[in-house]
Each structure stands twice: as structure tokens, then as C-alpha cells.
GROMACS .gro file of C-alpha atoms in nm:
model
  230
    1MET     CA    1  -0.003   0.002   0.004
    2THR     CA    2   0.119   0.351  -0.073
    3ASP     CA    3   0.018   0.698   0.024
    4ASP     CA    4  -0.081   0.988  -0.202
    5ASP     CA    5   0.288   1.065  -0.276
    6GLY     CA    6   0.357   0.710  -0.387
    7ARG     CA    7   0.547   0.619  -0.077
    8PRO     CA    8   0.487   0.300   0.126
    9ARG     CA    9   0.224   0.360   0.381
   10ARG     CA   10   0.360   0.350   0.736
   11LEU     CA   11   0.286   0.048   0.941
   12PRO     CA   12   0.344   0.076   1.323
   13ALA     CA   13   0.637  -0.161   1.385
   14ASP     CA   14   0.635  -0.121   1.765
   15ARG     CA   15   0.366  -0.086   2.030
   16GLU     CA   16   0.224   0.263   2.066
   17GLU     CA   17   0.039   0.228   2.395
   18PRO     CA   18   0.207   0.319   2.730
   19VAL     CA   19   0.452   0.049   2.838
   20GLY     CA   20   0.296  -0.195   3.072
   21GLU     CA   21  -0.063  -0.109   2.988
   22PRO     CA   22  -0.263  -0.436   2.940
   23VAL     CA   23  -0.442  -0.334   2.623
   24VAL     CA   24  -0.450  -0.687   2.472
   25ARG     CA   25  -0.471  -0.878   2.805
   26ALA     CA   26  -0.760  -0.662   2.927
   27ASP     CA   27  -0.966  -0.705   2.615
   28PRO     CA   28  -1.251  -0.962   2.674
   29ALA     CA   29  -1.278  -1.019   2.297
   30VAL     CA   30  -0.927  -1.173   2.312
   31THR     CA   31  -0.887  -1.320   2.661
   32GLY     CA   32  -1.244  -1.370   2.768
   33GLU     CA   33  -1.306  -1.381   3.140
   34ARG     CA   34  -0.935  -1.353   3.212
   35ALA     CA   35  -0.949  -0.992   3.091
   36LYS     CA   36  -1.064  -0.903   3.445
   37GLU     CA   37  -0.734  -1.042   3.591
   38ALA     CA   38  -0.519  -0.826   3.364
   39VAL     CA   39  -0.243  -0.640   3.556
   40GLY     CA   40  -0.066  -0.335   3.427
   41PHE     CA   41   0.282  -0.212   3.531
   42ASP     CA   42   0.363   0.156   3.562
   43PRO     CA   43   0.737   0.226   3.513
   44ASP     CA   44   0.695   0.562   3.684
   45ASP     CA   45   0.544   0.410   3.995
   46PRO     CA   46   0.799   0.266   4.244
   47GLU     CA   47   0.545   0.022   4.390
   48SER     CA   48   0.450  -0.093   4.042
   49VAL     CA   49   0.809  -0.139   3.941
   50ALA     CA   50   0.868  -0.350   4.261
   51GLU     CA   51   0.570  -0.562   4.152
   52ALA     CA   52   0.709  -0.596   3.807
   53ALA     CA   53   1.043  -0.712   3.951
   54GLU     CA   54   0.867  -0.980   4.150
   55THR     CA   55   0.671  -1.086   3.845
   56VAL     CA   56   0.980  -1.105   3.629
   57ARG     CA   57   1.150  -1.338   3.872
   58ALA     CA   58   0.849  -1.557   3.908
   59PHE     CA   59   0.809  -1.556   3.534
   60SER     CA   60   1.172  -1.672   3.478
   61GLU     CA   61   1.125  -1.954   3.738
   62ASN     CA   62   0.781  -2.083   3.628
   63THR     CA   63   0.828  -2.303   3.321
   64VAL     CA   64   0.491  -2.455   3.387
   65GLY     CA   65   0.322  -2.144   3.247
   66ALA     CA   66   0.500  -2.175   2.903
   67ALA     CA   67   0.187  -2.304   2.749
   68ASP     CA   68  -0.023  -2.011   2.877
   69ASN     CA   69   0.009  -1.732   2.614
   70VAL     CA   70  -0.170  -1.471   2.834
   71TYR     CA   71   0.061  -1.555   3.128
   72MET     CA   72   0.358  -1.513   2.892
   73LEU     CA   73   0.239  -1.177   2.781
   74ARG     CA   74   0.203  -1.066   3.138
   75GLY     CA   75   0.559  -1.166   3.201
   76ALA     CA   76   0.674  -0.976   2.892
   77ALA     CA   77   0.491  -0.668   3.010
   78ALA     CA   78   0.665  -0.692   3.350
   79CYS     CA   79   1.008  -0.722   3.176
   80ALA     CA   80   0.941  -0.413   2.968
   81ALA     CA   81   0.813  -0.205   3.253
   82LEU     CA   82   1.095  -0.308   3.486
   83VAL     CA   83   1.356  -0.205   3.228
   84ARG     CA   84   1.192   0.133   3.180
   85GLY     CA   85   1.147   0.176   3.547
   86VAL     CA   86   1.507   0.113   3.656
   87GLY     CA   87   1.674   0.248   3.338
   88SER     CA   88   1.879  -0.048   3.216
   89TYR     CA   89   1.878  -0.426   3.154
   90LYS     CA   90   2.159  -0.475   3.413
   91GLU     CA   91   1.972  -0.292   3.688
   92ALA     CA   92   1.648  -0.480   3.590
   93VAL     CA   93   1.826  -0.810   3.641
   94GLU     CA   94   1.958  -0.697   3.978
   95ARG     CA   95   1.617  -0.588   4.095
   96ALA     CA   96   1.450  -0.913   3.986
   97GLY     CA   97   1.717  -1.126   4.149
   98GLY     CA   98   1.723  -1.508   4.122
   99ASP     CA   99   1.843  -1.657   3.798
  100VAL     CA  100   1.701  -1.381   3.581
  101SER     CA  101   1.945  -1.287   3.301
  102VAL     CA  102   1.991  -0.986   3.076
  103SER     CA  103   1.916  -1.207   2.774
  104PHE     CA  104   1.582  -1.317   2.933
  105VAL     CA  105   1.467  -0.965   3.015
  106ARG     CA  106   1.571  -0.830   2.679
  107LYS     CA  107   1.395  -1.093   2.473
  108TRP     CA  108   1.065  -1.071   2.665
  109ALA     CA  109   1.070  -0.690   2.672
  110ARG     CA  110   1.102  -0.685   2.295
  111VAL     CA  111   0.801  -0.919   2.268
  112HIS     CA  112   0.599  -0.659   2.472
  113ASP     CA  113   0.712  -0.397   2.224
  114LEU     CA  114   0.562  -0.587   1.927
  115PRO     CA  115   0.267  -0.414   1.753
  116GLN     CA  116  -0.070  -0.476   1.909
  117ALA     CA  117  -0.192  -0.665   1.596
  118ILE     CA  118   0.079  -0.923   1.655
  119ARG     CA  119   0.036  -0.953   2.034
  120ARG     CA  120  -0.330  -1.017   1.982
  121HIS     CA  121  -0.249  -1.327   1.781
  122VAL     CA  122  -0.011  -1.435   2.058
  123ALA     CA  123  -0.293  -1.391   2.321
  124ARG     CA  124  -0.526  -1.591   2.100
  125GLY     CA  125  -0.283  -1.877   2.065
  126ASP     CA  126  -0.223  -1.833   1.690
  127ILE     CA  127   0.146  -1.739   1.749
  128ALA     CA  128   0.347  -1.918   2.014
  129PRO     CA  129   0.521  -1.685   2.263
  130THR     CA  130   0.846  -1.856   2.183
  131ALA     CA  131   0.791  -1.769   1.813
  132ALA     CA  132   0.704  -1.415   1.912
  133LYS     CA  133   1.050  -1.381   2.071
  134HIS     CA  134   1.211  -1.443   1.730
  135ILE     CA  135   0.958  -1.218   1.548
  136ALA     CA  136   1.064  -0.941   1.785
  137ARG     CA  137   1.419  -0.980   1.671
  138VAL     CA  138   1.347  -0.823   1.332
  139SER     CA  139   1.209  -0.468   1.272
  140GLY     CA  140   0.978  -0.273   1.052
  141VAL     CA  141   0.736  -0.454   0.809
  142ASP     CA  142   0.947  -0.774   0.853
  143ARG     CA  143   0.780  -0.821   1.188
  144PHE     CA  144   0.437  -0.824   1.024
  145ASP     CA  145   0.544  -1.040   0.735
  146LEU     CA  146   0.695  -1.304   0.960
  147ALA     CA  147   0.395  -1.290   1.202
  148TRP     CA  148   0.142  -1.335   0.926
  149ALA     CA  149   0.350  -1.623   0.778
  150VAL     CA  150   0.319  -1.802   1.117
  151VAL     CA  151  -0.057  -1.744   1.110
  152ASP     CA  152  -0.120  -1.831   0.738
  153ALA     CA  153   0.156  -2.084   0.667
  154ASP     CA  154   0.167  -2.247   1.011
  155LEU     CA  155   0.540  -2.197   1.059
  156THR     CA  156   0.710  -2.381   1.345
  157VAL     CA  157   0.911  -2.201   1.610
  158ARG     CA  158   1.231  -2.349   1.457
  159GLN     CA  159   1.143  -2.208   1.118
  160VAL     CA  160   1.069  -1.868   1.262
  161ARG     CA  161   1.402  -1.868   1.444
  162ARG     CA  162   1.595  -1.954   1.123
  163ILE     CA  163   1.417  -1.693   0.913
  164ALA     CA  164   1.468  -1.425   1.168
  165SER     CA  165   1.835  -1.503   1.177
  166GLU     CA  166   1.854  -1.450   0.797
  167VAL     CA  167   1.682  -1.116   0.797
  168ASP     CA  168   1.921  -0.819   0.771
  169GLY     CA  169   1.980  -0.518   0.552
  170ASP     CA  170   2.001  -0.724   0.238
  171THR     CA  171   1.749  -0.995   0.309
  172SER     CA  172   1.387  -0.922   0.402
  173ALA     CA  173   1.149  -1.159   0.579
  174ALA     CA  174   0.941  -1.181   0.263
  175ALA     CA  175   1.249  -1.286   0.061
  176ALA     CA  176   1.357  -1.540   0.313
  177LEU     CA  177   1.001  -1.681   0.316
  178ARG     CA  178   0.993  -1.684  -0.062
  179ALA     CA  179   1.315  -1.880  -0.070
  180ARG     CA  180   1.125  -2.146   0.123
  181GLY     CA  181   0.830  -2.154  -0.119
  182ILE     CA  182   0.611  -1.942   0.109
  183GLU     CA  183   0.447  -1.649  -0.070
  184LEU     CA  184   0.271  -1.390   0.138
  185GLY     CA  185  -0.039  -1.217   0.003
  186ARG     CA  186  -0.278  -1.517  -0.023
  187ILE     CA  187  -0.560  -1.535   0.216
  188GLU     CA  188  -0.890  -1.733   0.210
  189LEU     CA  189  -1.197  -1.508   0.265
  190SER     CA  190  -1.559  -1.594   0.332
  191LEU     CA  191  -1.805  -1.341   0.186
  192PRO     CA  192  -2.171  -1.287   0.199
  193LEU     CA  193  -2.335  -1.456  -0.105
  194ASP     CA  194  -2.455  -1.126  -0.253
  195VAL     CA  195  -2.112  -0.964  -0.215
  196TYR     CA  196  -1.943  -1.280  -0.362
  197ARG     CA  197  -2.187  -1.280  -0.653
  198GLU     CA  198  -2.126  -0.916  -0.737
  199LEU     CA  199  -1.754  -0.945  -0.701
  200ARG     CA  200  -1.750  -1.240  -0.948
  201ARG     CA  201  -1.978  -1.045  -1.186
  202ARG     CA  202  -1.773  -0.729  -1.190
  203ALA     CA  203  -1.441  -0.915  -1.224
  204SER     CA  204  -1.580  -1.103  -1.524
  205ILE     CA  205  -1.705  -0.791  -1.692
  206GLU     CA  206  -1.377  -0.602  -1.642
  207ASN     CA  207  -1.168  -0.904  -1.737
  208ARG     CA  208  -0.983  -0.891  -1.403
  209ASP     CA  209  -0.894  -1.125  -1.118
  210PRO     CA  210  -1.128  -1.089  -0.812
  211GLY     CA  211  -0.831  -1.039  -0.600
  212GLU     CA  212  -0.737  -0.724  -0.786
  213LEU     CA  213  -1.079  -0.568  -0.712
  214VAL     CA  214  -1.060  -0.672  -0.346
  215ALA     CA  215  -0.710  -0.521  -0.313
  216GLU     CA  216  -0.822  -0.196  -0.466
  217ALA     CA  217  -1.126  -0.174  -0.249
  218LEU     CA  218  -0.924  -0.242   0.071
  219ASP     CA  219  -0.647  -0.012  -0.031
  220SER     CA  220  -0.911   0.262  -0.074
  221TYR     CA  221  -1.066   0.175   0.257
  222PHE     CA  222  -0.741   0.189   0.447
  223ALA     CA  223  -0.642   0.516   0.284
  224GLU     CA  224  -0.957   0.671   0.411
  225GLU     CA  225  -0.882   0.584   0.771
  226SER     CA  226  -0.757   0.895   0.940
  227VAL     CA  227  -0.605   0.688   1.231
  228THR     CA  228  -0.487   0.341   1.176
  229PRO     CA  229  -0.499   0.135   1.504
  230GLU     CA  230  -0.177  -0.036   1.596
   0.00000   0.00000   0.00000
């Protein structure tokens, strides 16, 4: 997608809400009844930072919660808030104590900094938290491309890790995926019958692929949005 000047339209590559705010975890549409249990961490509040430190230590020691995506996002939020609150990874590790490492805190803080659109898929269980750690290693649109490949192509955590390792200034996530025979841009849609019927009719009359008409309509719709949610 491009803007009116022909430049690629900006996509938010990082979270835009305040650090520690449980926007995804507090959304009942994503986490159901557990939304009521969502805890936020304020890096500017000493008591909240202390709670984040305790949470980070417990998070690092509780491997049982690895299958609980919402629990993992809470731990990631605590890591991010703790780092902001104390000012450095080293200090964050010292505040958390135990066997918490700089590597652990850095990886999970980066997961918390992923765009909301990606974190919602983590909370829903579409993207494993361990895969999210590798998605967070890349930046810009590569984050979205790799995340959507996990959702659409059912990539394993090992595949995500390898692809993320290949992404650099010369190789994009899309290129690394393409090298493996994975082409982004294909998605199956279910349309109301009358919309489907009209789409097929117009595409036939204009001698065009239905996908082209859908792409044009969506591009126009997104361009009209004055504010694009993260």
C-alpha cells in the first residue's frame, strides 16, 4: 500500500500504547473472562516497578506457564516495565534477582514492544510466545510479514528462528520466506453470497482477477482511515 505521494504507507512496527498497559490482556474479546485479571505495570510508579520485579523473577522460574500465552504476555509486560522503570537491563536483572538474565529480560521486553496486531494473535494462541520472541528480533514490516506467515503458513518455532536469523539489511522476511516457497499475500476469505456474486460479476465484466478488485477496495478503505490502530 502507498500514500498519495507514492511512498509505502507506514505500518506501526512497535507498540504505541504506554509500556505496561494491558491493552490486549484486558480485552474480553481476546482473553475472555481472564481480561478481568489483567495487571498493568507503571514504570513511573516505584510500587508498580517493585511488583514488576517480583513478576519477572516468578516468570523466569515458572516453566509450567510456558503453554499459557496470556501468562507469557504478562511476564513480557513486567520485563518491559521493569527495564523502563530502573533504566537498564543490568539494573532490571539485579532488581529481579534469582536466575534472571539480561538475555531473558531483553527478549521478553521486545515481545512486549511488538505491535498490538501481533500481540493479539499471541494472546489468541495463533502465534506461540516462543515464536514471538524471534519475530521481535526483526524490525519494521519484517515483523508483520513473519507474524502473518506464522498465522497463514503455520510455521514452526524453529522455522521462525531460522528465518529471523537470515533477515538483515540485504534480506527481508518476505525474501527469506519466498526462498522456502512461502508466498505472502494469499488469504482465504468468506464473503456474504450477494457480495461474492457481485464481485465475481464485476471481475468478469472487467476481465480482471477478483483479487485485484478486493485489493483496490481495501487499499481505498485503508487510505480513508484517518487513524490506523496499531
